[in-house]
Amino acid sequence: MSASLLSWPGETVWLRVDVGLPMAARREAARLARRIGIDEERVGSVEIAATEAATNLQRHATDGALVLRVALEGEHASLDVLATDTGPGIADLAGALRDGASSAGTLGVGLGAIARLADVFDIHTLPGRGTAVLARFHADRDRPYAGGVEFGGLTRPIGGEEMCGDTWAVRYAEERATESDEDPESLPRPVLAMMCDGLGHGPQAARAGEVAQEAFRASRATRPQQVLEDLHRAMRGTRGAAVAVVRADFARGRLEFAGVGNTTTCVVTDGRRASLLSSPGIVGAHLPRARPVSADAGPGSVLVMHSDGLNDRWAADGFPGLFARRPPVIAAQILRDAGARRDDIGVLVLKQAPPR
Ligand SMILES: [Mn+2]
């Protein structure tokens, strides 16, 4: 029996700002909402939120995109409506969140309405640099995921390609041993997180990513280096990939890492970034015997993994307040500010879920 994935990129639609954005946002958001079983009454709320977010971007943002994504947390699906822009930022965020108050003519119009409609709302703004707004709609509001870890990520293919060679996945590190593991008093179970950059881009890179996904799901390995070995065997005959795997045990404050090829993995704690270094090689072609790397993940730590589609020279202290936000917002702000190269992009963020 193979493990089930907690999460993977899911269907992601990037809509750039242009005159047709509000209509396209409304249509695509409704389509994805229905696809994951959001009921018709809530689909109306999704449409309003997507239209508001799109209209905000169109009227007030320097440039930006609306990202619609089916976000998966175990059995639980949600639709994320994520607005990301390149400025100007919101000077008076509290004012903007008071519906309509004092924010006429700024990006803040409509934020209060979006916040009220969504099951989860989050926002982070950097004056002069840009804002990320998340509105999440659960498919099944009675059954929220409660695995103790929050995760969110973004993938985007290089311009001109339909398929993305960068991908990621999250699963439990071990299958559940006994039913008592479901005991709500017990510590959350460790997870394994993978970031995979299929070499090059286009269909062959995407194929390497798919094989990595399947192998990651099928692997019974509980340690990152073993996972890489399983992926390496499965990916022979593909183009190969750079892959990083982390075993994240936030409840006990421990991370274990193994990576091969050029990707970035780091732990952000109190505005400081600690990088976990990969070994040279290509998973599927040449797998070095990587030494396992351990790291502390103290309270409030955030794990960030991304492909080389993002410049890795961003500084954690350049994002005041960001690492307390939800993972999709963190991913969007880093993606924008780190500086994208002309390549596929993949970014994944994990952190301990807030107590319920
Ligand atoms: Mn790449």
mmCIF file of C-alpha atoms and ligand atoms in Angstrom:
data_model
loop_
_atom_site.group_PDB
_atom_site.id
_atom_site.type_symbol
_atom_site.label_atom_id
_atom_site.label_comp_id
_atom_site.label_asym_id
_atom_site.label_seq_id
_atom_site.Cartn_x
_atom_site.Cartn_y
_atom_site.Cartn_z
ATOM 1 C CA MET A 1 0.000 0.000 0.000
ATOM 2 C CA SER A 2 1.380 3.399 -0.887
ATOM 3 C CA ALA A 3 1.088 6.496 1.203
ATOM 4 C CA SER A 4 -1.388 9.142 0.199
ATOM 5 C CA LEU A 5 -0.195 12.638 -0.481
ATOM 6 C CA LEU A 6 -1.239 15.429 1.852
ATOM 7 C CA SER A 7 -0.747 17.998 -0.856
ATOM 8 C CA TRP A 8 0.679 18.751 -4.283
ATOM 9 C CA PRO A 9 0.360 21.727 -6.657
ATOM 10 C CA GLY A 10 -3.161 20.923 -7.853
ATOM 11 C CA GLU A 11 -4.696 22.823 -10.754
ATOM 12 C CA THR A 12 -3.279 26.336 -10.832
ATOM 13 C CA VAL A 13 -4.499 29.102 -13.136
ATOM 14 C CA TRP A 14 -2.438 32.302 -13.494
ATOM 15 C CA LEU A 15 -4.403 35.268 -14.819
ATOM 16 C CA ARG A 16 -2.394 38.359 -15.697
ATOM 17 C CA VAL A 17 -3.836 41.836 -15.260
ATOM 18 C CA ASP A 18 -5.604 42.984 -18.415
ATOM 19 C CA VAL A 19 -8.982 44.405 -19.357
ATOM 20 C CA GLY A 20 -10.663 41.005 -19.288
ATOM 21 C CA LEU A 21 -9.337 39.994 -15.863
ATOM 22 C CA PRO A 22 -12.500 40.396 -13.733
ATOM 23 C CA MET A 23 -14.623 38.346 -16.158
ATOM 24 C CA ALA A 24 -11.962 35.661 -16.566
ATOM 25 C CA ALA A 25 -11.414 35.514 -12.789
ATOM 26 C CA ARG A 26 -15.126 35.076 -12.128
ATOM 27 C CA ARG A 27 -15.500 32.332 -14.730
ATOM 28 C CA GLU A 28 -12.377 30.350 -13.756
ATOM 29 C CA ALA A 29 -13.043 30.673 -10.019
ATOM 30 C CA ALA A 30 -16.591 29.346 -10.455
ATOM 31 C CA ARG A 31 -15.358 26.461 -12.622
ATOM 32 C CA LEU A 32 -12.746 25.369 -10.059
ATOM 33 C CA ALA A 33 -15.157 25.871 -7.137
ATOM 34 C CA ARG A 34 -17.740 23.580 -8.764
ATOM 35 C CA ARG A 35 -15.074 21.057 -9.629
ATOM 36 C CA ILE A 36 -14.144 20.564 -5.961
ATOM 37 C CA GLY A 37 -17.787 20.400 -4.882
ATOM 38 C CA ILE A 38 -18.373 23.832 -3.387
ATOM 39 C CA ASP A 39 -22.160 24.237 -3.243
ATOM 40 C CA GLU A 40 -23.947 26.646 -5.573
ATOM 41 C CA GLU A 41 -24.700 29.229 -2.920
ATOM 42 C CA ARG A 42 -21.013 29.439 -1.971
ATOM 43 C CA VAL A 43 -20.004 29.537 -5.631
ATOM 44 C CA GLY A 44 -21.741 32.925 -5.691
ATOM 45 C CA SER A 45 -19.478 34.105 -2.849
ATOM 46 C CA VAL A 46 -16.404 32.758 -4.656
ATOM 47 C CA GLU A 47 -17.426 34.689 -7.779
ATOM 48 C CA ILE A 48 -17.849 37.929 -5.845
ATOM 49 C CA ALA A 49 -14.495 37.544 -4.069
ATOM 50 C CA ALA A 50 -12.637 36.699 -7.296
ATOM 51 C CA THR A 51 -14.259 39.610 -9.130
ATOM 52 C CA GLU A 52 -13.446 42.058 -6.313
ATOM 53 C CA ALA A 53 -9.835 40.878 -6.093
ATOM 54 C CA ALA A 54 -9.440 41.110 -9.868
ATOM 55 C CA THR A 55 -11.012 44.556 -10.056
ATOM 56 C CA ASN A 56 -8.702 45.769 -7.283
ATOM 57 C CA LEU A 57 -5.675 44.555 -9.224
ATOM 58 C CA GLN A 58 -6.858 46.065 -12.458
ATOM 59 C CA ARG A 59 -7.623 49.492 -11.008
ATOM 60 C CA HIS A 60 -4.878 49.980 -8.463
ATOM 61 C CA ALA A 61 -1.923 47.667 -8.896
ATOM 62 C CA THR A 62 1.176 48.587 -10.876
ATOM 63 C CA ASP A 63 1.150 45.054 -12.256
ATOM 64 C CA GLY A 64 0.077 41.724 -10.899
ATOM 65 C CA ALA A 65 -1.706 38.436 -11.314
ATOM 66 C CA LEU A 66 -4.642 36.573 -9.866
ATOM 67 C CA VAL A 67 -3.817 32.969 -9.051
ATOM 68 C CA LEU A 68 -6.641 30.455 -8.678
ATOM 69 C CA ARG A 69 -5.545 27.198 -7.183
ATOM 70 C CA VAL A 70 -7.133 24.015 -5.895
ATOM 71 C CA ALA A 71 -5.371 23.653 -2.530
ATOM 72 C CA LEU A 72 -5.305 20.173 -1.058
ATOM 73 C CA GLU A 73 -4.859 19.191 2.570
ATOM 74 C CA GLY A 74 -5.254 15.450 2.808
ATOM 75 C CA GLU A 75 -8.876 14.608 1.974
ATOM 76 C CA HIS A 76 -9.814 18.245 2.190
ATOM 77 C CA ALA A 77 -9.927 20.526 -0.852
ATOM 78 C CA SER A 78 -10.185 24.293 -0.947
ATOM 79 C CA LEU A 79 -10.100 26.947 -3.618
ATOM 80 C CA ASP A 80 -7.459 29.618 -3.075
ATOM 81 C CA VAL A 81 -7.998 32.990 -4.687
ATOM 82 C CA LEU A 82 -4.604 34.680 -4.426
ATOM 83 C CA ALA A 83 -3.937 38.199 -5.656
ATOM 84 C CA THR A 84 -0.301 39.172 -6.034
ATOM 85 C CA ASP A 85 0.929 42.540 -7.278
ATOM 86 C CA THR A 86 4.041 44.653 -7.706
ATOM 87 C CA GLY A 87 2.829 47.671 -5.803
ATOM 88 C CA PRO A 88 2.165 50.249 -4.628
ATOM 89 C CA GLY A 89 1.252 48.480 -1.357
ATOM 90 C CA ILE A 90 -1.396 49.550 1.135
ATOM 91 C CA ALA A 91 -0.300 52.282 3.537
ATOM 92 C CA ASP A 92 -3.277 51.918 5.896
ATOM 93 C CA LEU A 93 -4.036 48.206 6.023
ATOM 94 C CA ALA A 94 -6.299 48.369 9.074
ATOM 95 C CA GLY A 95 -8.310 51.120 7.430
ATOM 96 C CA ALA A 96 -8.564 49.160 4.201
ATOM 97 C CA LEU A 97 -9.935 46.138 6.026
ATOM 98 C CA ARG A 98 -12.713 48.242 7.539
ATOM 99 C CA ASP A 99 -15.033 47.762 4.605
ATOM 100 C CA GLY A 100 -14.783 50.667 2.211
ATOM 101 C CA ALA A 101 -13.577 53.019 4.902
ATOM 102 C CA SER A 102 -11.004 55.623 3.925
ATOM 103 C CA SER A 103 -9.613 53.508 1.131
ATOM 104 C CA ALA A 104 -11.529 54.827 -1.869
ATOM 105 C CA GLY A 105 -9.151 55.039 -4.799
ATOM 106 C CA THR A 106 -6.655 52.567 -3.352
ATOM 107 C CA LEU A 107 -5.978 48.875 -3.615
ATOM 108 C CA GLY A 108 -7.867 48.394 -0.353
ATOM 109 C CA VAL A 109 -11.341 48.771 -1.845
ATOM 110 C CA GLY A 110 -13.308 45.566 -1.420
ATOM 111 C CA LEU A 111 -10.854 43.858 0.944
ATOM 112 C CA GLY A 112 -13.340 43.936 3.809
ATOM 113 C CA ALA A 113 -15.938 42.247 1.628
ATOM 114 C CA ILE A 114 -13.498 39.549 0.498
ATOM 115 C CA ALA A 115 -12.449 38.933 4.111
ATOM 116 C CA ARG A 116 -16.061 38.436 5.183
ATOM 117 C CA LEU A 117 -16.887 36.031 2.347
ATOM 118 C CA ALA A 118 -13.840 33.745 2.633
ATOM 119 C CA ASP A 119 -13.357 30.876 5.091
ATOM 120 C CA VAL A 120 -9.719 31.949 5.469
ATOM 121 C CA PHE A 121 -8.462 35.427 4.690
ATOM 122 C CA ASP A 122 -4.893 36.652 4.922
ATOM 123 C CA ILE A 123 -2.884 39.559 3.591
ATOM 124 C CA HIS A 124 0.627 40.964 3.654
ATOM 125 C CA THR A 125 1.684 44.270 2.165
ATOM 126 C CA LEU A 126 5.055 45.933 1.671
ATOM 127 C CA PRO A 127 4.852 49.638 0.831
ATOM 128 C CA GLY A 128 6.376 50.291 -2.567
ATOM 129 C CA ARG A 129 6.871 46.596 -3.290
ATOM 130 C CA GLY A 130 3.537 44.843 -3.326
ATOM 131 C CA THR A 131 0.711 42.972 -1.673
ATOM 132 C CA ALA A 132 -0.467 39.374 -1.502
ATOM 133 C CA VAL A 133 -4.093 38.674 -0.605
ATOM 134 C CA LEU A 134 -5.432 35.174 0.084
ATOM 135 C CA ALA A 135 -9.102 34.200 0.159
ATOM 136 C CA ARG A 136 -9.658 30.478 0.759
ATOM 137 C CA PHE A 137 -12.962 28.687 0.292
ATOM 138 C CA HIS A 138 -13.319 25.189 1.767
ATOM 139 C CA ALA A 139 -15.163 22.534 -0.211
ATOM 140 C CA ASP A 140 -16.382 20.990 3.032
ATOM 141 C CA ARG A 141 -16.508 23.451 5.885
ATOM 142 C CA ASP A 142 -17.386 20.783 8.466
ATOM 143 C CA ARG A 143 -14.234 18.792 7.965
ATOM 144 C CA PRO A 144 -11.180 21.033 8.094
ATOM 145 C CA TYR A 145 -7.759 19.451 7.907
ATOM 146 C CA ALA A 146 -6.112 19.213 11.343
ATOM 147 C CA GLY A 147 -2.705 17.688 10.670
ATOM 148 C CA GLY A 148 -0.767 20.274 12.663
ATOM 149 C CA VAL A 149 1.247 21.526 9.683
ATOM 150 C CA GLU A 150 0.265 24.232 7.206
ATOM 151 C CA PHE A 151 1.638 24.161 3.694
ATOM 152 C CA GLY A 152 1.154 26.098 0.522
ATOM 153 C CA GLY A 153 3.018 26.523 -2.691
ATOM 154 C CA LEU A 154 2.980 27.944 -6.151
ATOM 155 C CA THR A 155 4.179 26.672 -9.483
ATOM 156 C CA ARG A 156 4.325 28.610 -12.746
ATOM 157 C CA PRO A 157 5.635 27.411 -16.086
ATOM 158 C CA ILE A 158 8.113 29.495 -18.038
ATOM 159 C CA GLY A 159 6.408 31.872 -20.493
ATOM 160 C CA GLY A 160 5.191 30.039 -23.592
ATOM 161 C CA GLU A 161 4.894 26.619 -21.935
ATOM 162 C CA GLU A 162 1.706 24.958 -20.725
ATOM 163 C CA MET A 163 3.333 22.400 -18.443
ATOM 164 C CA CYS A 164 5.536 23.115 -15.469
ATOM 165 C CA GLY A 165 8.671 21.086 -14.797
ATOM 166 C CA ASP A 166 8.807 22.275 -11.207
ATOM 167 C CA THR A 167 6.612 20.442 -8.754
ATOM 168 C CA TRP A 168 6.316 19.673 -5.057
ATOM 169 C CA ALA A 169 4.505 17.301 -2.732
ATOM 170 C CA VAL A 170 3.873 16.713 0.964
ATOM 171 C CA ARG A 171 3.048 13.421 2.690
ATOM 172 C CA TYR A 172 3.208 11.982 6.176
ATOM 173 C CA ALA A 173 6.677 10.588 6.921
ATOM 174 C CA GLU A 174 5.166 7.362 8.262
ATOM 175 C CA GLU A 175 1.913 5.585 7.771
ATOM 176 C CA ARG A 176 -0.257 5.725 10.858
ATOM 177 C CA ALA A 177 0.781 2.911 13.212
ATOM 178 C CA THR A 178 -2.385 2.720 15.286
ATOM 179 C CA GLU A 179 -5.736 4.426 15.530
ATOM 180 C CA SER A 180 -4.522 6.175 18.665
ATOM 181 C CA ASP A 181 -2.298 8.280 16.413
ATOM 182 C CA GLU A 182 -5.511 10.149 15.662
ATOM 183 C CA ASP A 183 -5.678 11.144 19.317
ATOM 184 C CA PRO A 184 -6.046 14.909 19.190
ATOM 185 C CA GLU A 185 -3.807 15.187 22.262
ATOM 186 C CA SER A 186 -0.871 13.485 20.543
ATOM 187 C CA LEU A 187 1.796 15.549 18.790
ATOM 188 C CA PRO A 188 1.302 16.190 15.064
ATOM 189 C CA ARG A 189 3.021 13.590 12.895
ATOM 190 C CA PRO A 190 6.189 14.478 10.960
ATOM 191 C CA VAL A 191 5.775 15.127 7.247
ATOM 192 C CA LEU A 192 8.043 14.763 4.241
ATOM 193 C CA ALA A 193 8.141 17.644 1.782
ATOM 194 C CA MET A 194 9.673 17.481 -1.705
ATOM 195 C CA MET A 195 10.686 20.206 -4.153
ATOM 196 C CA CYS A 196 11.511 18.880 -7.627
ATOM 197 C CA ASP A 197 12.904 20.822 -10.611
ATOM 198 C CA GLY A 198 12.791 18.680 -13.745
ATOM 199 C CA LEU A 199 15.785 19.632 -15.876
ATOM 200 C CA GLY A 200 15.041 22.231 -18.538
ATOM 201 C CA HIS A 201 11.373 22.984 -19.140
ATOM 202 C CA GLY A 202 8.422 21.882 -21.254
ATOM 203 C CA PRO A 203 6.813 18.427 -21.519
ATOM 204 C CA GLN A 204 10.004 16.407 -20.842
ATOM 205 C CA ALA A 205 10.713 18.359 -17.652
ATOM 206 C CA ALA A 206 7.081 17.984 -16.606
ATOM 207 C CA ARG A 207 7.318 14.229 -17.244
ATOM 208 C CA ALA A 208 10.324 13.985 -14.913
ATOM 209 C CA GLY A 209 8.284 15.870 -12.314
ATOM 210 C CA GLU A 210 5.345 13.473 -12.706
ATOM 211 C CA VAL A 211 7.582 10.452 -12.224
ATOM 212 C CA ALA A 212 9.054 12.082 -9.119
ATOM 213 C CA GLN A 213 5.533 12.691 -7.790
ATOM 214 C CA GLU A 214 4.526 9.071 -8.342
ATOM 215 C CA ALA A 215 7.713 7.760 -6.750
ATOM 216 C CA PHE A 216 7.387 10.124 -3.793
ATOM 217 C CA ARG A 217 3.834 8.921 -3.233
ATOM 218 C CA ALA A 218 4.759 5.250 -3.592
ATOM 219 C CA SER A 219 7.897 5.374 -1.462
ATOM 220 C CA ARG A 220 7.705 3.878 2.012
ATOM 221 C CA ALA A 221 10.929 5.605 2.995
ATOM 222 C CA THR A 222 10.763 7.700 6.127
ATOM 223 C CA ARG A 223 14.089 9.545 5.766
ATOM 224 C CA PRO A 224 14.998 12.131 3.097
ATOM 225 C CA GLN A 225 18.081 10.328 1.744
ATOM 226 C CA GLN A 226 16.072 7.095 1.310
ATOM 227 C CA VAL A 227 13.358 9.042 -0.492
ATOM 228 C CA LEU A 228 15.979 10.427 -2.906
ATOM 229 C CA GLU A 229 17.229 6.887 -3.545
ATOM 230 C CA ASP A 230 13.677 5.722 -4.366
ATOM 231 C CA LEU A 231 13.176 8.699 -6.690
ATOM 232 C CA HIS A 232 16.546 8.098 -8.352
ATOM 233 C CA ARG A 233 15.593 4.509 -9.248
ATOM 234 C CA ALA A 234 12.168 5.539 -10.549
ATOM 235 C CA MET A 235 13.511 8.445 -12.597
ATOM 236 C CA ARG A 236 16.114 6.581 -14.633
ATOM 237 C CA GLY A 237 15.201 7.104 -18.276
ATOM 238 C CA THR A 238 13.678 10.508 -17.604
ATOM 239 C CA ARG A 239 15.525 13.732 -18.114
ATOM 240 C CA GLY A 240 16.312 13.833 -14.381
ATOM 241 C CA ALA A 241 15.777 16.529 -11.805
ATOM 242 C CA ALA A 242 17.158 18.554 -8.949
ATOM 243 C CA VAL A 243 15.298 17.388 -5.846
ATOM 244 C CA ALA A 244 15.260 18.413 -2.197
ATOM 245 C CA VAL A 245 13.445 16.469 0.525
ATOM 246 C CA VAL A 246 12.818 17.578 4.100
ATOM 247 C CA ARG A 247 11.460 15.569 6.974
ATOM 248 C CA ALA A 248 9.722 18.259 9.019
ATOM 249 C CA ASP A 249 8.839 17.604 12.638
ATOM 250 C CA PHE A 250 7.778 21.040 13.839
ATOM 251 C CA ALA A 251 6.230 19.651 17.019
ATOM 252 C CA ARG A 252 9.656 18.466 18.169
ATOM 253 C CA GLY A 253 11.525 21.310 16.496
ATOM 254 C CA ARG A 254 13.570 19.081 14.165
ATOM 255 C CA LEU A 255 14.193 19.048 10.433
ATOM 256 C CA GLU A 256 16.160 16.520 8.416
ATOM 257 C CA PHE A 257 17.232 17.283 4.872
ATOM 258 C CA ALA A 258 18.770 15.706 1.803
ATOM 259 C CA GLY A 259 19.089 17.457 -1.539
ATOM 260 C CA VAL A 260 20.737 16.816 -4.895
ATOM 261 C CA GLY A 261 21.114 19.471 -7.583
ATOM 262 C CA ASN A 262 20.350 23.145 -7.568
ATOM 263 C CA THR A 263 17.332 24.015 -5.413
ATOM 264 C CA THR A 264 17.006 26.191 -2.319
ATOM 265 C CA THR A 265 15.851 25.028 1.103
ATOM 266 C CA CYS A 266 16.006 27.205 4.182
ATOM 267 C CA VAL A 267 14.529 27.647 7.629
ATOM 268 C CA VAL A 268 13.469 31.131 8.645
ATOM 269 C CA THR A 269 13.394 31.810 12.390
ATOM 270 C CA ASP A 270 13.122 35.285 13.934
ATOM 271 C CA GLY A 271 13.977 37.007 10.673
ATOM 272 C CA ARG A 272 17.077 34.887 10.100
ATOM 273 C CA ARG A 273 17.600 32.383 7.358
ATOM 274 C CA ALA A 274 19.521 29.124 7.723
ATOM 275 C CA SER A 275 20.206 27.364 4.429
ATOM 276 C CA LEU A 276 20.350 23.584 4.027
ATOM 277 C CA LEU A 277 22.840 22.747 1.310
ATOM 278 C CA SER A 278 22.312 20.241 -1.476
ATOM 279 C CA SER A 279 25.003 18.095 -3.082
ATOM 280 C CA PRO A 280 25.848 18.293 -6.793
ATOM 281 C CA GLY A 281 24.201 15.644 -8.964
ATOM 282 C CA ILE A 282 21.074 14.794 -10.948
ATOM 283 C CA VAL A 283 18.369 12.564 -9.504
ATOM 284 C CA GLY A 284 17.718 9.885 -12.121
ATOM 285 C CA ALA A 285 21.226 10.112 -13.575
ATOM 286 C CA HIS A 286 23.861 10.592 -10.901
ATOM 287 C CA LEU A 287 22.986 10.367 -7.225
ATOM 288 C CA PRO A 288 25.786 11.180 -4.823
ATOM 289 C CA ARG A 289 25.804 9.659 -1.401
ATOM 290 C CA ALA A 290 24.534 12.787 0.320
ATOM 291 C CA ARG A 291 25.237 13.273 3.968
ATOM 292 C CA PRO A 292 22.038 13.845 5.948
ATOM 293 C CA VAL A 293 21.720 17.380 7.284
ATOM 294 C CA SER A 294 19.765 18.249 10.420
ATOM 295 C CA ALA A 295 18.477 21.605 11.546
ATOM 296 C CA ASP A 296 16.485 23.063 14.389
ATOM 297 C CA ALA A 297 13.033 24.413 13.728
ATOM 298 C CA GLY A 298 12.195 26.409 16.816
ATOM 299 C CA PRO A 299 8.761 27.863 17.529
ATOM 300 C CA GLY A 300 7.566 30.054 14.686
ATOM 301 C CA SER A 301 10.027 28.573 12.200
ATOM 302 C CA VAL A 302 9.053 28.556 8.560
ATOM 303 C CA LEU A 303 10.479 26.154 5.989
ATOM 304 C CA VAL A 304 10.903 27.600 2.485
ATOM 305 C CA MET A 305 11.831 25.446 -0.511
ATOM 306 C CA HIS A 306 12.135 26.741 -4.058
ATOM 307 C CA SER A 307 13.585 25.896 -7.431
ATOM 308 C CA ASP A 308 16.303 27.882 -9.187
ATOM 309 C CA GLY A 309 13.537 29.695 -11.080
ATOM 310 C CA LEU A 310 13.822 32.069 -8.132
ATOM 311 C CA ASN A 311 16.950 33.917 -7.178
ATOM 312 C CA ASP A 312 17.979 32.595 -3.763
ATOM 313 C CA ARG A 313 19.640 35.767 -2.509
ATOM 314 C CA TRP A 314 16.513 37.125 -0.784
ATOM 315 C CA ALA A 315 16.936 38.106 2.853
ATOM 316 C CA ALA A 316 14.422 36.978 5.468
ATOM 317 C CA ASP A 317 14.650 40.298 7.307
ATOM 318 C CA GLY A 318 13.573 42.086 4.130
ATOM 319 C CA PHE A 319 9.973 40.932 4.702
ATOM 320 C CA PRO A 320 8.775 42.416 8.017
ATOM 321 C CA GLY A 321 5.843 40.450 9.432
ATOM 322 C CA LEU A 322 5.630 38.071 6.483
ATOM 323 C CA PHE A 323 6.640 34.823 8.177
ATOM 324 C CA ALA A 324 3.705 35.021 10.586
ATOM 325 C CA ARG A 325 1.311 34.878 7.635
ATOM 326 C CA ARG A 326 -0.262 31.881 5.867
ATOM 327 C CA PRO A 327 1.974 29.814 3.551
ATOM 328 C CA PRO A 328 0.375 30.873 0.233
ATOM 329 C CA VAL A 329 0.896 34.545 1.136
ATOM 330 C CA ILE A 330 4.513 33.877 2.139
ATOM 331 C CA ALA A 331 5.086 31.995 -1.138
ATOM 332 C CA ALA A 332 3.579 34.798 -3.235
ATOM 333 C CA GLN A 333 5.605 37.584 -1.594
ATOM 334 C CA ILE A 334 8.893 35.682 -1.899
ATOM 335 C CA LEU A 335 8.118 34.697 -5.488
ATOM 336 C CA ARG A 336 7.614 38.325 -6.460
ATOM 337 C CA ASP A 337 10.501 39.883 -4.547
ATOM 338 C CA ALA A 338 13.179 37.230 -4.871
ATOM 339 C CA GLY A 339 13.422 37.957 -8.575
ATOM 340 C CA ALA A 340 12.269 35.361 -11.066
ATOM 341 C CA ARG A 341 14.594 34.022 -13.724
ATOM 342 C CA ARG A 342 13.345 32.948 -17.150
ATOM 343 C CA ASP A 343 12.551 29.403 -16.031
ATOM 344 C CA ASP A 344 9.805 27.336 -14.483
ATOM 345 C CA ILE A 345 9.084 28.355 -10.906
ATOM 346 C CA GLY A 346 8.238 26.259 -7.879
ATOM 347 C CA VAL A 347 8.029 27.443 -4.288
ATOM 348 C CA LEU A 348 6.721 25.586 -1.233
ATOM 349 C CA VAL A 349 6.250 26.884 2.317
ATOM 350 C CA LEU A 350 5.598 24.814 5.470
ATOM 351 C CA LYS A 351 5.049 25.861 9.057
ATOM 352 C CA GLN A 352 3.398 24.651 12.203
ATOM 353 C CA ALA A 353 -0.337 25.285 12.173
ATOM 354 C CA PRO A 354 -1.635 27.685 14.824
ATOM 355 C CA PRO A 355 -3.331 25.997 17.800
ATOM 356 C CA ARG A 356 -7.046 25.482 17.195
HETATM 357 MN MN MN B 1 14.959 25.294 -13.005
#
